[in-house]
Amino acid sequence: MGKSNLLLLFLWVAFDVMQNAVVARADLPGAWEMVVPNAGISSMHTAVTRFNTVVLLDRTDIGPSRRMLRKGHCRNDPNEAVLKRDCYAHSVVLDLQTNQIRPLMILTDTWCSSGQFLPDGTLLQTGGGLDGLRKFRRFTPCESKALCDWEELHNVQLYEGRWYATNQILPDGSVIIVGGRAADSVEFFPPKPGGAVHFPFLTEVEDDQMDNLYPYVHLLPDGNLFIFANNKAVLYDYNKNAVVKEFPPLEGGPRNYPSAGSSAMLALEGDYSAATIVVCGGAPYGAFIERSVDTPAHGSCGRIIATETNPVWEMEDMPFGRIMGDMVMLPTGDVLIINGAQAGTQGFELASNPCMYPLLYRPTQPLGLRFMTLNPGSVPRMYHSTANLLPDGRILIAGSNPHYFYKFSDEFPTELRIEAFSPEYLAADKTNIRPGVVEAPETVGYGESFNVFVSVSLPVVGIVEVNLGSAPFATHSFSQGQRLVKLAVTGASPNGDGRYRIGCTAPPNSCVAPPGWYMMFAVNQGVPSVAHWVQLIS
């Protein structure tokens, strides 16, 4: 065969492979869209409010962002190393109806801080670096045309500095703040007398690269906390400051910051007596110490029924090794794993090989069949990325800044674009079975019976679920306060006017679902409605 024929054969084979790859990629479930081409900031922390707006928050000591504050609202700080007069926004709010961005003014440093929504819908924000280390902040959401903004709480402060801590709302509506760098303790908001309470577990699991920061905290339906750090977990009675149970270690090495795994509690349902925790991914021990950008991430996941008497971890593997992946509870009870990298560790410029493929984790499938690979994105989302469920069922993807300051000329630049990923349940061929919530209460009490009315284009077949999803505070590959509760429902009954009535029973108590605002989704044959916001009250 002549050289020209060999060249033609090579080009034909290469074209065929590329064409097949494109087809395979296009055939994977899910769709991507650009929401905001330039948000002005790279979001390190993200939260969705009941007004269908999204609060995005970076750190204040990062120098110029790409969004200016309102005229006359500069921040003056003589101790600031970068900008002593800072007229740039480091927090913004996104209006989901218009995709417009409005700058917000934050006064103290929020670097690697924590947060949680309070029962009235106010976003509590805690700690950070430098002058923000012991600060409480508050954002009271408002309608998109109003001008709500951040408030610093001057009459109260944290007992200990909280940097890389985790927040969790409790059954009484207060918030526990767990851990942080050089803070092996817990404390509460509103603050309790006596100061911070020493929590020896965090000291015991710390190694020489930390691995106990941003601990995974889940409120179980028995009222205790499941707290995971490094490769170990305990059941913690915060009222008595007592460890009730020690769980078996999870094999596969450290999972918390800086080793960059993630965790989620699966949907609570039935009689709400069982709670299952999943922990996935991470960097091998030593990657952070050695500043190893190329050390492959592992893809193992552990799953444990935390409420069992003698629980054990069930192990399974993701299709890809992944660090810094975000685990997002979908309205259906499935879990989306998105963002992150396949090598390296958390930290500035310490990761490589972005993991572009989202995964769908289907908890009800048999072991070995739970993961589905989804349509890949095109924007690397590395260190300091976030993922949040939106009321319309999409997942908002923001952030990625693996650099100390904003840097746009790197292989993995500071990312100002905001995207949305639509799971397969939002595909066009699902439109006829997608329910719409046309009538539902604004407030619901514990154990209360109430009706939800929905409309569906095609006749309803089977049970329409009604599920409550919390609005968590997403940062550093963990969604603080994330929760999905499946309500007890009756069959969907035709109402005679083209609507269906679903009888629902609210969660029995605040251990199952703490008080606050939830996204209420009707789910028909695996397809969720646009959420209706409902406040769960005592």
Coordinates of C-alpha atoms in Angstrom, one line a residue:
M1 CA 0.0 0.0 0.0
G2 CA 1.4 3.4 -1.0
K3 CA 2.1 6.2 1.4
S4 CA -0.8 8.3 0.1
N5 CA -3.2 5.3 0.6
L6 CA -1.8 4.8 4.2
L7 CA -2.4 8.4 4.9
L8 CA -5.9 8.3 3.6
L9 CA -6.6 5.2 5.7
F10 CA -5.2 6.8 8.8
L11 CA -7.4 9.9 8.3
W12 CA -10.5 7.9 7.7
V13 CA -10.0 5.8 10.8
A14 CA -9.2 9.0 12.9
F15 CA -12.4 10.6 11.5
D16 CA -14.5 7.5 12.3
V17 CA -13.2 7.4 15.9
M18 CA -13.8 11.1 16.4
Q19 CA -17.3 10.8 14.9
N20 CA -18.2 7.9 17.1
A21 CA -16.8 9.7 20.2
V22 CA -18.9 12.7 19.4
V23 CA -22.0 10.6 19.0
A24 CA -21.3 8.7 22.2
R25 CA -20.8 12.0 24.1
A26 CA -24.1 13.4 22.6
D27 CA -26.0 10.3 23.5
L28 CA -25.1 10.5 27.2
P29 CA -28.0 11.8 29.4
G30 CA -28.2 15.4 30.6
A31 CA -27.7 18.9 29.0
W32 CA -25.6 21.9 29.7
E33 CA -26.4 25.6 29.3
M34 CA -24.6 28.9 30.0
V35 CA -26.6 31.0 32.5
V36 CA -24.3 33.9 33.2
P37 CA -21.2 34.5 31.0
N38 CA -19.5 36.7 33.6
A39 CA -20.8 36.8 37.2
G40 CA -17.9 39.2 38.2
I41 CA -16.8 36.9 41.0
S42 CA -15.8 33.3 41.3
S43 CA -18.1 31.7 43.8
M44 CA -16.5 29.8 46.7
H45 CA -19.8 29.5 48.6
T46 CA -23.3 29.3 47.1
A47 CA -26.8 29.1 48.5
V48 CA -30.3 29.3 46.9
T49 CA -33.0 31.4 48.6
R50 CA -36.7 31.0 48.9
F51 CA -37.1 34.1 46.6
N52 CA -35.6 32.1 43.7
T53 CA -32.4 34.1 44.0
V54 CA -28.9 32.7 44.5
V55 CA -26.3 34.1 46.8
L56 CA -22.7 33.7 45.6
L57 CA -19.8 34.5 47.9
D58 CA -16.0 34.6 47.5
R59 CA -13.4 35.9 49.9
T60 CA -12.7 39.6 50.5
D61 CA -8.9 39.6 50.5
I62 CA -8.5 38.4 46.9
G63 CA -8.0 41.8 45.3
P64 CA -10.0 43.2 42.4
S65 CA -12.9 41.1 41.2
R66 CA -14.7 41.8 37.9
R67 CA -17.8 43.4 39.4
M68 CA -17.9 46.9 41.1
L69 CA -19.8 47.7 44.2
R70 CA -22.6 50.3 44.0
K71 CA -21.3 53.8 43.8
G72 CA -20.4 55.1 47.2
H73 CA -20.2 51.7 48.8
C74 CA -16.4 51.0 48.9
R75 CA -14.9 49.1 51.8
N76 CA -12.1 50.8 53.7
D77 CA -9.8 48.7 55.7
P78 CA -6.3 50.0 56.6
N79 CA -5.3 46.4 57.6
E80 CA -6.1 44.9 54.2
A81 CA -2.9 43.8 52.5
V82 CA -4.2 44.0 48.9
L83 CA -6.7 46.8 48.6
K84 CA -7.1 49.2 51.5
R85 CA -9.9 50.9 49.7
D86 CA -11.9 48.1 48.0
C87 CA -14.6 49.1 45.6
Y88 CA -15.0 45.6 44.1
A89 CA -17.8 43.2 45.0
H90 CA -16.9 39.8 46.5
S91 CA -20.5 38.6 46.8
V92 CA -23.3 38.9 44.3
V93 CA -26.9 37.7 44.1
L94 CA -28.3 36.1 41.0
D95 CA -32.0 36.5 40.0
L96 CA -33.0 33.2 38.4
Q97 CA -35.9 34.8 36.6
T98 CA -33.7 37.3 34.6
N99 CA -30.2 35.9 35.1
Q100 CA -29.2 39.3 36.2
I101 CA -26.4 39.9 38.8
R102 CA -26.5 42.4 41.6
P103 CA -23.4 43.2 43.7
L104 CA -23.5 42.7 47.5
M105 CA -21.2 44.2 50.1
I106 CA -19.4 41.9 52.5
L107 CA -17.2 43.6 55.1
T108 CA -15.1 40.9 56.7
D109 CA -13.2 38.0 55.2
T110 CA -15.3 34.9 54.3
W111 CA -12.4 32.8 53.0
C112 CA -13.3 29.1 53.6
S113 CA -16.2 30.0 55.8
S114 CA -19.5 28.1 56.6
G115 CA -23.2 28.8 56.5
Q116 CA -26.8 27.6 57.0
F117 CA -30.3 28.9 56.6
L118 CA -32.2 29.7 59.7
P119 CA -35.9 28.7 60.1
D120 CA -37.1 32.2 58.9
G121 CA -35.1 31.9 55.7
T122 CA -32.2 34.1 56.8
L123 CA -28.8 32.9 55.7
L124 CA -26.4 32.7 58.6
Q125 CA -22.7 32.9 57.6
T126 CA -19.9 32.1 60.0
G127 CA -16.2 32.5 60.3
G128 CA -13.6 32.8 57.6
G129 CA -10.0 34.1 57.5
L130 CA -8.2 37.1 58.9
D131 CA -10.7 39.6 60.3
G132 CA -13.6 37.3 59.6
L133 CA -12.4 34.4 61.8
R134 CA -14.9 35.0 64.6
K135 CA -17.6 36.8 62.8
F136 CA -21.3 36.1 62.4
R137 CA -22.9 37.6 59.3
R138 CA -26.5 37.5 58.1
F139 CA -28.2 37.8 54.7
T140 CA -32.0 38.3 54.8
P141 CA -33.2 37.4 51.3
C142 CA -35.7 39.6 49.5
E143 CA -37.6 39.9 46.3
S144 CA -35.3 40.4 43.3
K145 CA -36.1 44.0 42.9
A146 CA -35.4 44.9 46.5
L147 CA -31.9 45.8 47.8
C148 CA -31.2 43.4 50.7
D149 CA -27.5 43.0 51.6
W150 CA -25.1 41.4 54.0
E151 CA -25.2 42.5 57.7
E152 CA -22.3 42.0 60.1
L153 CA -23.6 41.0 63.6
H154 CA -21.7 43.4 66.0
N155 CA -23.3 42.3 69.3
V156 CA -22.2 38.7 69.1
Q157 CA -19.2 36.7 67.8
L158 CA -17.9 33.2 67.7
Y159 CA -16.2 31.9 70.8
E160 CA -13.4 30.4 68.7
G161 CA -12.1 31.2 65.3
R162 CA -13.8 29.1 62.6
W163 CA -12.0 28.5 59.4
Y164 CA -13.0 25.4 57.4
A165 CA -15.9 24.6 59.7
T166 CA -19.2 23.0 59.0
N167 CA -22.7 24.2 60.0
Q168 CA -25.9 22.1 60.6
I169 CA -29.3 23.3 61.6
L170 CA -30.7 21.5 64.6
P171 CA -34.3 20.4 65.5
D172 CA -34.9 23.4 67.7
G173 CA -33.8 25.8 64.8
S174 CA -30.5 26.7 66.3
V175 CA -27.2 25.9 64.4
I176 CA -24.2 23.9 65.5
I177 CA -20.8 24.9 64.1
V178 CA -18.4 22.0 64.1
G179 CA -14.6 22.2 63.9
G180 CA -12.4 24.3 61.8
R181 CA -8.6 24.8 61.6
A182 CA -7.2 24.7 65.1
A183 CA -10.7 24.5 66.5
D184 CA -11.4 21.0 67.8
S185 CA -14.7 22.0 69.3
V186 CA -18.3 22.8 68.6
E187 CA -20.5 25.9 69.4
F188 CA -23.9 27.2 68.6
F189 CA -25.9 30.0 67.1
P190 CA -27.5 31.6 69.0
P191 CA -24.5 31.3 71.3
K192 CA -24.9 29.2 74.4
P193 CA -23.4 30.2 77.8
G194 CA -20.1 28.5 78.6
G195 CA -18.4 29.0 75.3
A196 CA -17.2 26.4 72.8
V197 CA -17.3 22.8 73.8
H198 CA -14.3 20.6 73.2
F199 CA -14.9 17.8 70.8
P200 CA -12.0 15.3 71.2
F201 CA -13.0 13.3 68.1
L202 CA -11.7 16.0 65.8
T203 CA -8.3 15.9 67.6
E204 CA -8.1 12.1 67.4
V205 CA -8.7 12.0 63.6
E206 CA -6.3 14.9 62.7
D207 CA -3.1 13.8 60.9
D208 CA -0.1 15.7 59.7
Q209 CA -2.0 17.0 56.7
M210 CA -5.1 17.8 58.8
D211 CA -7.8 15.8 57.0
N212 CA -10.4 16.8 59.7
L213 CA -11.4 20.1 58.2
Y214 CA -14.9 20.7 56.8
P215 CA -16.2 17.6 58.6
Y216 CA -19.3 15.9 57.1
V217 CA -22.2 16.5 59.5
H218 CA -25.6 14.9 59.0
L219 CA -28.6 15.3 61.4
L220 CA -30.1 11.8 61.8
P221 CA -33.8 11.2 62.4
D222 CA -33.1 10.1 66.0
G223 CA -31.8 13.6 66.7
N224 CA -28.1 12.7 66.9
L225 CA -25.4 13.9 64.5
F226 CA -23.4 11.6 62.2
I227 CA -20.0 13.3 62.0
F228 CA -17.3 12.1 59.6
A229 CA -13.7 13.3 59.5
N230 CA -10.6 11.8 57.9
N231 CA -11.7 8.2 57.6
K232 CA -13.8 7.8 60.7
A233 CA -17.2 8.7 62.0
V234 CA -19.1 8.9 65.3
L235 CA -22.6 9.3 66.4
Y236 CA -22.7 12.5 68.5
D237 CA -25.2 13.6 71.1
Y238 CA -24.6 17.4 71.1
N239 CA -26.9 17.9 74.0
K240 CA -24.7 15.8 76.3
N241 CA -21.4 16.4 74.4
A242 CA -21.1 12.6 74.2
V243 CA -20.1 10.2 71.5
V244 CA -22.9 7.6 71.4
K245 CA -21.3 5.3 68.9
E246 CA -18.1 4.8 66.9
F247 CA -18.5 3.6 63.4
P248 CA -16.0 1.3 61.7
P249 CA -13.3 3.2 59.8
L250 CA -13.9 3.7 56.1
E251 CA -11.2 2.1 54.0
G252 CA -9.5 4.0 51.2
G253 CA -7.7 6.8 53.1
P254 CA -8.7 10.3 54.2
R255 CA -11.9 11.8 52.7
N256 CA -12.1 15.4 54.2
Y257 CA -10.3 18.6 53.5
P258 CA -7.7 18.6 52.1
S259 CA -8.2 15.1 50.7
A260 CA -11.3 16.2 49.0
G261 CA -14.0 13.6 49.0
S262 CA -17.7 14.4 49.4
S263 CA -20.8 13.1 51.3
A264 CA -24.5 13.0 51.3
M265 CA -27.3 11.5 53.4
L266 CA -29.8 9.7 51.2
A267 CA -33.5 10.6 51.2
L268 CA -35.4 9.9 54.4
E269 CA -38.7 8.0 53.7
G270 CA -41.1 5.5 55.1
D271 CA -41.3 5.7 58.9
Y272 CA -38.1 7.8 58.8
S273 CA -36.3 5.5 61.2
A274 CA -33.4 4.7 58.9
A275 CA -30.7 7.0 57.6
T276 CA -28.0 6.1 55.0
I277 CA -24.8 8.0 54.5
V278 CA -22.6 7.9 51.4
V279 CA -19.0 9.1 51.2
C280 CA -17.3 9.2 47.8
G281 CA -13.9 9.9 46.4
G282 CA -10.8 11.5 47.8
A283 CA -7.0 11.9 47.5
P284 CA -4.6 9.3 48.8
Y285 CA -2.8 10.3 52.0
G286 CA 0.3 12.3 51.3
A287 CA -0.8 14.0 48.1
F288 CA -1.3 17.3 50.0
I289 CA 2.0 17.1 52.0
E290 CA 3.9 16.3 48.8
R291 CA 2.0 18.9 46.8
S292 CA 1.5 16.2 44.3
V293 CA -0.6 17.5 41.4
D294 CA -0.6 14.2 39.5
T295 CA -1.4 11.6 42.2
P296 CA -4.5 9.8 40.9
A297 CA -7.7 10.3 43.0
H298 CA -9.5 7.2 44.1
G299 CA -13.0 6.4 43.1
S300 CA -14.2 4.3 46.0
C301 CA -17.5 5.1 47.8
G302 CA -18.6 3.9 51.2
R303 CA -22.3 3.5 52.1
I304 CA -23.5 2.9 55.7
I305 CA -26.9 2.7 57.4
A306 CA -26.0 4.9 60.3
T307 CA -29.1 4.1 62.3
E308 CA -28.5 0.3 62.5
T309 CA -27.2 -1.3 65.7
N310 CA -24.1 -2.7 64.1
P311 CA -23.6 -0.9 60.8
V312 CA -20.9 -1.7 58.3
W313 CA -19.6 0.1 55.2
E314 CA -20.7 -1.3 51.9
M315 CA -18.0 -0.4 49.3
E316 CA -18.4 0.3 45.6
D317 CA -16.4 2.2 42.9
M318 CA -17.3 5.2 40.8
P319 CA -16.4 5.0 37.1
F320 CA -13.8 7.7 37.7
G321 CA -11.4 8.6 40.5
R322 CA -12.6 12.0 41.7
I323 CA -11.6 14.7 44.2
M324 CA -13.6 17.8 44.9
G325 CA -16.8 16.4 43.5
D326 CA -20.1 17.9 44.7
M327 CA -22.8 15.5 45.7
V328 CA -26.3 17.0 45.1
M329 CA -29.5 15.4 46.2
L330 CA -32.0 15.5 43.4
P331 CA -35.8 15.7 43.9
T332 CA -36.1 12.1 42.9
G333 CA -33.8 10.8 45.6
D334 CA -30.9 10.1 43.2
V335 CA -27.6 11.9 43.8
L336 CA -25.7 13.9 41.2
I337 CA -21.9 13.8 41.5
I338 CA -20.4 16.7 39.6
N339 CA -17.3 19.0 39.4
G340 CA -13.8 18.1 40.5
A341 CA -10.6 16.5 39.2
Q342 CA -9.1 13.1 38.8
A343 CA -5.7 13.8 40.2
G344 CA -4.1 15.9 43.0
T345 CA -5.7 17.3 46.1
Q346 CA -7.5 20.4 47.4
G347 CA -5.4 23.5 47.7
F348 CA -4.1 26.2 45.5
E349 CA -2.9 24.8 42.1
L350 CA -2.7 21.3 43.5
A351 CA -5.0 19.4 41.1
S352 CA -5.0 18.3 37.5
N353 CA -7.0 16.3 35.0
P354 CA -10.5 17.8 35.5
C355 CA -13.3 15.3 35.8
M356 CA -15.8 16.6 33.2
Y357 CA -18.2 13.7 33.4
P358 CA -21.1 14.0 36.0
L359 CA -22.3 10.8 37.5
L360 CA -25.8 9.8 38.6
Y361 CA -25.9 7.7 41.7
R362 CA -29.1 5.6 41.9
P363 CA -29.4 4.4 45.5
T364 CA -32.2 1.8 44.8
Q365 CA -30.2 -0.1 42.1
P366 CA -28.2 -3.2 43.0
L367 CA -24.6 -2.9 44.1
G368 CA -22.5 -2.5 41.0
L369 CA -25.2 -0.9 38.9
R370 CA -25.8 2.3 40.8
F371 CA -23.6 4.7 38.8
M372 CA -24.5 6.2 35.4
T373 CA -22.1 8.4 33.5
L374 CA -23.7 11.6 32.2
N375 CA -23.1 14.2 29.4
P376 CA -19.7 15.9 30.1
G377 CA -19.3 19.6 30.6
S378 CA -16.7 21.7 28.8
V379 CA -15.7 24.1 31.6
P380 CA -13.2 22.6 34.2
R381 CA -14.6 23.1 37.7
M382 CA -11.7 22.6 40.1
Y383 CA -10.9 23.9 43.5
H384 CA -13.5 26.3 45.0
S385 CA -16.4 25.2 42.8
T386 CA -20.0 24.7 43.9
A387 CA -23.2 22.9 42.8
N388 CA -26.7 23.6 44.0
L389 CA -30.1 22.3 43.2
L390 CA -32.4 24.9 41.8
P391 CA -36.2 25.1 42.2
D392 CA -36.7 24.2 38.5
G393 CA -34.7 20.9 38.9
R394 CA -31.5 22.1 37.2
I395 CA -28.2 22.2 39.1
L396 CA -26.4 25.5 39.2
I397 CA -22.6 25.2 38.7
A398 CA -20.4 28.1 39.8
G399 CA -16.9 28.9 40.8
S400 CA -13.5 27.3 40.3
N401 CA -10.5 29.3 41.3
P402 CA -7.5 27.2 42.1
H403 CA -5.3 30.3 42.5
Y404 CA -4.6 32.6 45.4
F405 CA -5.8 35.6 43.4
Y406 CA -7.8 35.9 40.2
K407 CA -5.8 34.5 37.4
F408 CA -7.2 34.2 33.8
S409 CA -4.1 33.0 31.9
D410 CA -3.6 29.6 33.4
E411 CA -4.5 26.1 32.1
F412 CA -7.3 26.2 34.8
P413 CA -8.1 29.9 35.0
T414 CA -10.3 31.6 37.6
E415 CA -13.8 30.9 36.4
L416 CA -16.5 33.6 36.4
R417 CA -19.0 31.8 34.2
I418 CA -22.2 30.2 35.8
E419 CA -23.7 27.2 34.1
A420 CA -26.6 24.9 34.7
F421 CA -26.8 21.2 34.2
S422 CA -30.2 19.6 33.4
P423 CA -30.6 16.0 34.4
E424 CA -32.4 13.6 32.0
Y425 CA -35.7 14.2 33.8
L426 CA -35.8 17.6 32.2
A427 CA -35.5 16.2 28.6
A428 CA -38.1 17.3 26.1
D429 CA -39.6 13.8 25.8
K430 CA -40.5 14.0 29.6
T431 CA -42.6 17.2 29.2
N432 CA -45.9 15.4 29.0
I433 CA -45.4 13.6 32.3
R434 CA -43.9 16.6 34.2
P435 CA -46.3 17.7 36.9
G436 CA -47.0 21.2 37.8
V437 CA -47.9 22.3 41.3
V438 CA -50.9 24.5 41.0
E439 CA -52.0 24.7 44.7
A440 CA -50.2 24.0 47.9
P441 CA -49.9 25.5 51.4
E442 CA -47.3 28.1 52.2
T443 CA -46.7 26.8 55.7
V444 CA -47.1 23.3 57.2
G445 CA -46.9 22.0 60.8
Y446 CA -45.3 18.8 61.9
G447 CA -47.5 15.8 61.3
E448 CA -50.1 17.9 59.6
S449 CA -52.2 16.5 56.8
F450 CA -52.7 18.7 53.7
N451 CA -53.4 18.5 50.0
V452 CA -51.2 19.3 47.0
F453 CA -52.9 19.8 43.6
V454 CA -51.0 19.1 40.5
S455 CA -51.6 19.2 36.7
V456 CA -50.1 16.7 34.3
S457 CA -50.6 16.6 30.5
L458 CA -50.9 12.8 30.3
P459 CA -53.0 10.7 32.7
V460 CA -51.2 9.9 36.0
V461 CA -50.2 6.3 36.4
G462 CA -49.0 5.2 39.8
I463 CA -48.0 7.3 42.8
V464 CA -46.9 11.0 42.5
E465 CA -44.4 11.6 45.2
V466 CA -44.2 14.9 47.1
N467 CA -40.6 15.5 48.4
L468 CA -39.1 18.3 50.5
G469 CA -35.6 19.4 49.6
S470 CA -33.6 21.8 51.8
A471 CA -31.5 24.6 50.4
P472 CA -28.0 23.9 51.6
F473 CA -24.9 26.0 51.9
A474 CA -22.5 24.6 49.3
T475 CA -18.7 25.0 49.7
H476 CA -15.6 22.8 49.4
S477 CA -17.3 19.8 47.9
F478 CA -19.9 19.5 50.7
S479 CA -23.5 20.9 51.0
Q480 CA -24.0 21.8 54.6
G481 CA -27.5 21.1 55.7
Q482 CA -28.5 19.2 52.6
R483 CA -31.6 17.0 53.1
L484 CA -34.4 15.3 51.1
V485 CA -37.5 14.1 52.9
K486 CA -40.1 12.0 51.0
L487 CA -43.6 12.6 52.4
A488 CA -46.2 10.0 53.0
V489 CA -48.8 10.5 50.3
T490 CA -52.1 9.1 49.0
G491 CA -52.7 8.2 45.4
A492 CA -53.3 11.1 43.0
S493 CA -57.1 11.5 42.7
P494 CA -58.6 13.4 39.7
N495 CA -60.2 16.5 41.0
G496 CA -62.7 17.0 38.1
D497 CA -61.0 20.1 36.8
G498 CA -58.0 18.6 35.1
R499 CA -56.1 18.6 38.4
Y500 CA -55.0 15.8 40.7
R501 CA -55.3 15.9 44.4
I502 CA -52.5 14.3 46.5
G503 CA -53.0 13.9 50.2
C504 CA -49.8 14.5 52.1
T505 CA -48.6 14.2 55.7
A506 CA -45.8 16.5 56.9
P507 CA -42.7 15.0 58.6
P508 CA -43.6 13.9 62.2
N509 CA -41.0 16.0 64.0
S510 CA -38.1 18.4 63.6
C511 CA -35.4 15.6 63.8
V512 CA -36.7 14.3 60.5
A513 CA -36.8 17.8 59.0
P514 CA -35.6 20.8 60.9
P515 CA -37.8 23.9 60.8
G516 CA -37.3 26.2 57.8
W517 CA -38.1 26.7 54.1
Y518 CA -38.0 23.7 51.7
M519 CA -38.5 23.2 48.0
M520 CA -41.6 21.0 47.7
F521 CA -41.4 18.9 44.5
A522 CA -44.1 16.8 43.0
V523 CA -42.4 13.8 41.3
N524 CA -44.3 11.8 38.6
Q525 CA -42.6 8.8 37.2
G526 CA -39.2 10.2 38.1
V527 CA -39.9 13.6 36.7
P528 CA -40.0 16.6 39.2
S529 CA -42.2 19.7 39.0
V530 CA -40.9 23.1 39.5
A531 CA -40.7 23.4 43.3
H532 CA -43.1 25.3 45.5
W533 CA -41.5 26.8 48.5
V534 CA -43.1 25.8 51.8
Q535 CA -42.1 26.7 55.4
L536 CA -42.1 23.9 57.9
I537 CA -43.0 25.3 61.3
S538 CA -43.4 24.0 64.9

